[in-house]
mmCIF file of C-alpha atoms in Angstrom:
data_model
loop_
_atom_site.group_PDB
_atom_site.id
_atom_site.type_symbol
_atom_site.label_atom_id
_atom_site.label_comp_id
_atom_site.label_asym_id
_atom_site.label_seq_id
_atom_site.Cartn_x
_atom_site.Cartn_y
_atom_site.Cartn_z
ATOM 1 C CA MET A 4 147.041 62.200 130.959
ATOM 2 C CA SER A 5 145.985 63.071 127.227
ATOM 3 C CA SER A 6 148.821 65.229 126.701
ATOM 4 C CA ILE A 7 151.701 62.431 128.434
ATOM 5 C CA LEU A 8 149.970 60.056 126.359
ATOM 6 C CA ASN A 9 150.900 62.546 122.770
ATOM 7 C CA SER A 10 154.122 63.484 124.152
ATOM 8 C CA ALA A 11 154.951 59.721 124.670
ATOM 9 C CA ILE A 12 153.690 59.110 120.739
ATOM 10 C CA THR A 13 155.687 61.958 119.399
ATOM 11 C CA ARG A 14 158.698 60.883 121.230
ATOM 12 C CA ARG A 15 157.947 57.648 119.354
ATOM 13 C CA ARG A 16 157.930 58.969 116.099
ATOM 14 C CA LEU A 17 160.884 61.030 116.283
ATOM 15 C CA LEU A 18 163.111 58.075 117.656
ATOM 16 C CA GLY A 19 161.444 55.687 115.002
ATOM 17 C CA LEU A 20 162.310 58.756 112.457
ATOM 18 C CA LEU A 21 165.726 59.026 113.876
ATOM 19 C CA ALA A 22 166.219 55.183 113.461
ATOM 20 C CA ALA A 23 165.166 55.353 109.968
ATOM 21 C CA TRP A 24 167.525 58.253 108.828
ATOM 22 C CA PRO A 25 170.228 56.341 107.744
ATOM 23 C CA LEU A 26 167.788 54.249 105.576
ATOM 24 C CA LEU A 27 166.171 57.190 104.025
ATOM 25 C CA GLY A 28 169.410 58.460 102.613
ATOM 26 C CA GLY A 29 169.445 61.680 105.232
ATOM 27 C CA ALA A 30 172.964 60.893 106.817
ATOM 28 C CA ALA A 31 176.127 59.658 104.749
ATOM 29 C CA GLU A 32 177.048 56.272 105.475
ATOM 30 C CA ASN A 33 180.469 54.109 104.110
ATOM 31 C CA PRO A 34 179.157 51.869 101.294
ATOM 32 C CA LEU A 35 182.686 50.435 100.926
ATOM 33 C CA ALA A 36 182.836 48.972 104.762
ATOM 34 C CA GLY A 37 184.001 45.483 104.614
ATOM 35 C CA PHE A 38 185.410 45.405 100.859
ATOM 36 C CA SER A 39 188.729 45.297 99.476
ATOM 37 C CA ARG A 40 189.633 47.522 96.498
ATOM 38 C CA TRP A 41 190.450 45.841 93.571
ATOM 39 C CA GLY A 42 191.177 47.138 90.039
ATOM 40 C CA SER A 43 190.335 50.629 88.515
ATOM 41 C CA GLY A 44 190.220 51.905 85.080
ATOM 42 C CA GLU A 45 188.247 55.064 82.725
ATOM 43 C CA PHE A 46 185.338 54.849 80.432
ATOM 44 C CA ARG A 47 186.180 56.875 77.759
ATOM 45 C CA ARG A 48 183.424 57.277 74.521
ATOM 46 C CA PHE A 49 184.576 59.139 71.234
ATOM 47 C CA GLY A 50 188.151 59.936 73.473
ATOM 48 C CA PHE A 51 186.000 61.975 76.155
ATOM 49 C CA LEU A 52 186.651 60.517 80.071
ATOM 50 C CA ILE A 53 183.115 59.949 81.183
ATOM 51 C CA TYR A 54 183.968 58.281 84.438
ATOM 52 C CA GLU A 55 186.715 56.335 86.565
ATOM 53 C CA ALA A 56 185.286 52.913 87.438
ATOM 54 C CA THR A 57 186.713 51.114 90.947
ATOM 55 C CA LEU A 58 185.897 47.902 91.957
ATOM 56 C CA TRP A 59 185.639 46.584 95.316
ATOM 57 C CA ALA A 60 185.102 43.360 96.844
ATOM 58 C CA SER A 61 184.071 41.188 99.882
ATOM 59 C CA GLY A 62 186.244 37.946 99.025
ATOM 60 C CA ASP A 63 188.758 36.354 96.714
ATOM 61 C CA ASP A 64 186.463 36.369 93.433
ATOM 62 C CA PRO A 65 185.687 40.242 92.590
ATOM 63 C CA ALA A 66 182.962 39.158 90.085
ATOM 64 C CA ARG A 67 180.808 37.333 92.581
ATOM 65 C CA PRO A 68 178.594 39.577 95.412
ATOM 66 C CA PRO A 69 178.747 40.889 97.352
ATOM 67 C CA LEU A 70 180.641 43.316 95.351
ATOM 68 C CA ALA A 71 180.581 47.044 95.238
ATOM 69 C CA LEU A 72 181.508 49.367 91.651
ATOM 70 C CA LYS A 73 182.191 52.923 92.344
ATOM 71 C CA LEU A 74 181.825 55.386 89.579
ATOM 72 C CA THR A 75 183.343 58.723 89.846
ATOM 73 C CA TYR A 76 181.687 60.896 86.930
ATOM 74 C CA ARG A 77 183.895 63.450 84.801
ATOM 75 C CA ARG A 78 181.079 64.746 83.103
ATOM 76 C CA SER A 79 177.478 65.833 83.276
ATOM 77 C CA ILE A 80 174.931 63.322 82.817
ATOM 78 C CA ALA A 81 171.197 63.486 83.457
ATOM 79 C CA GLY A 82 169.793 60.343 85.896
ATOM 80 C CA GLN A 83 167.759 59.251 83.067
ATOM 81 C CA ASP A 84 170.446 59.014 80.206
ATOM 82 C CA ILE A 85 172.322 56.924 82.535
ATOM 83 C CA ALA A 86 169.050 54.592 83.199
ATOM 84 C CA GLU A 87 168.820 54.416 79.561
ATOM 85 C CA ALA A 88 172.740 53.619 79.037
ATOM 86 C CA SER A 89 172.244 50.630 81.687
ATOM 87 C CA VAL A 90 169.008 49.540 79.545
ATOM 88 C CA LYS A 91 170.935 49.494 76.352
ATOM 89 C CA GLU A 92 173.953 47.633 77.921
ATOM 90 C CA ILE A 93 171.777 44.998 79.437
ATOM 91 C CA ARG A 94 169.911 44.693 76.449
ATOM 92 C CA ALA A 95 173.242 43.945 74.488
ATOM 93 C CA LEU A 96 174.103 41.147 76.856
ATOM 94 C CA GLY A 97 170.857 39.092 76.078
ATOM 95 C CA MET A 98 169.849 38.658 79.566
ATOM 96 C CA VAL A 99 166.336 39.506 79.965
ATOM 97 C CA ASP A 100 163.055 39.739 78.016
ATOM 98 C CA GLU A 101 161.926 43.303 77.035
ATOM 99 C CA THR A 102 159.087 43.425 79.297
ATOM 100 C CA GLN A 103 161.439 43.262 82.287
ATOM 101 C CA LEU A 104 163.957 45.719 80.856
ATOM 102 C CA ARG A 105 161.557 47.953 80.648
ATOM 103 C CA LEU A 106 160.795 47.630 83.976
ATOM 104 C CA TRP A 107 164.073 47.762 85.315
ATOM 105 C CA GLY A 108 164.481 50.760 83.597
ATOM 106 C CA GLU A 109 161.972 52.320 84.815
ATOM 107 C CA GLN A 110 163.401 51.760 88.340
ATOM 108 C CA MET A 111 166.699 53.046 87.474
ATOM 109 C CA ALA A 112 165.478 56.193 86.089
ATOM 110 C CA ARG A 113 164.038 56.807 89.405
ATOM 111 C CA ILE A 114 166.733 56.359 91.428
ATOM 112 C CA PHE A 115 169.437 57.695 89.410
ATOM 113 C CA PRO A 116 169.973 61.410 90.131
ATOM 114 C CA ASP A 117 171.584 63.740 87.624
ATOM 115 C CA VAL A 118 175.371 63.694 88.002
ATOM 116 C CA GLY A 119 178.286 66.326 87.379
ATOM 117 C CA PRO A 120 181.990 66.038 87.741
ATOM 118 C CA GLY A 121 183.447 64.704 91.212
ATOM 119 C CA ASP A 122 179.871 62.989 91.913
ATOM 120 C CA GLN A 123 179.691 59.039 92.419
ATOM 121 C CA ILE A 124 177.772 56.662 92.164
ATOM 122 C CA THR A 125 177.950 53.332 94.300
ATOM 123 C CA GLY A 126 176.552 50.540 93.418
ATOM 124 C CA LEU A 127 176.099 47.193 95.801
ATOM 125 C CA HIS A 128 175.828 43.992 94.369
ATOM 126 C CA LEU A 129 174.335 41.695 97.087
ATOM 127 C CA PRO A 130 173.043 37.909 96.935
ATOM 128 C CA ALA A 131 169.465 39.456 97.375
ATOM 129 C CA GLY A 132 169.536 42.637 94.959
ATOM 130 C CA ALA A 133 171.286 45.850 94.338
ATOM 131 C CA ARG A 134 171.650 49.010 96.625
ATOM 132 C CA PHE A 135 172.789 52.555 95.181
ATOM 133 C CA PHE A 136 174.312 55.323 97.038
ATOM 134 C CA TYR A 137 175.116 58.783 95.251
ATOM 135 C CA ASN A 138 177.926 60.433 96.974
ATOM 136 C CA ASP A 139 177.681 58.029 100.085
ATOM 137 C CA ARG A 140 174.197 58.320 100.778
ATOM 138 C CA LEU A 141 171.555 55.709 99.955
ATOM 139 C CA ILE A 142 169.724 56.694 96.812
ATOM 140 C CA GLY A 143 167.739 53.388 96.045
ATOM 141 C CA VAL A 144 167.032 49.476 96.531
ATOM 142 C CA LEU A 145 166.353 47.144 93.896
ATOM 143 C CA GLY A 146 165.702 43.420 95.902
ATOM 144 C CA ASP A 147 165.570 41.109 92.378
ATOM 145 C CA PRO A 148 168.792 39.173 92.351
ATOM 146 C CA ALA A 149 168.222 38.774 88.517
ATOM 147 C CA PHE A 150 168.458 42.647 88.287
ATOM 148 C CA ALA A 151 171.806 43.166 90.389
ATOM 149 C CA ASN A 152 173.167 40.148 87.899
ATOM 150 C CA ALA A 153 172.399 41.809 85.044
ATOM 151 C CA PHE A 154 173.029 45.387 85.805
ATOM 152 C CA PHE A 155 176.915 44.420 87.170
ATOM 153 C CA ALA A 156 176.909 42.300 83.999
ATOM 154 C CA ILE A 157 177.628 45.456 82.014
ATOM 155 C CA TRP A 158 180.999 46.012 83.349
ATOM 156 C CA LEU A 159 182.060 42.339 84.590
ATOM 157 C CA ASP A 160 180.633 39.629 81.827
ATOM 158 C CA ALA A 161 182.903 38.678 78.989
ATOM 159 C CA ARG A 162 180.551 40.387 76.908
ATOM 160 C CA THR A 163 180.642 43.596 78.313
ATOM 161 C CA SER A 164 180.912 46.679 75.869
ATOM 162 C CA ALA A 165 183.931 47.807 77.492
ATOM 163 C CA PRO A 166 186.582 44.511 77.638
ATOM 164 C CA ALA A 167 189.466 47.213 78.514
ATOM 165 C CA LEU A 168 187.696 48.408 81.458
ATOM 166 C CA ARG A 169 186.591 45.098 82.577
ATOM 167 C CA SER A 170 190.119 43.791 82.501
ATOM 168 C CA ALA A 171 190.921 46.752 84.309
ATOM 169 C CA LEU A 172 188.499 46.127 86.996
ATOM 170 C CA LEU A 173 189.130 42.381 87.761
ATOM 171 C CA LYS A 174 193.228 43.241 87.506
ATOM 172 C CA ARG A 175 194.090 41.121 91.239
ATOM 173 C CA PRO A 176 195.753 44.174 93.793
ATOM 174 C CA ALA A 177 199.498 44.000 94.303
ATOM 175 C CA ALA A 178 199.913 42.078 97.599
#
């Protein structure tokens, strides 16, 4: 009787683990399912191509969630550097106090991996927060709408440090 009970518990644990596998980043998924492609452009620093960006939207307004931003990196960058650059950009927009910004920076540093040429990070801006994917595998969720608004403002706010990229991203696709 005991071995039958242990076997049933083991099977339930295995089934639970298999059901959670996509949520744990163990399986690839399409984070862009249900989105339509909008604009795309390049981000350069000192003439060097850092990444290509593509904006995806689920409705007629590409600046309102739900939306997705896919960055395809063309250079190797440490995840810590990505988090620090994000903090710097959010700070420049003046959207949040330093205490909150420090917390978000720590959370991003835990989520963002080191990237190399061809790697992709896709961010989903959802009404309840943000989800991040690395090469189509879920790497983190920040369930804070204020964070999602501030993070995606890096590219979509009128005060962005990259206005040409913003214009390219918000350009309506040809019908």
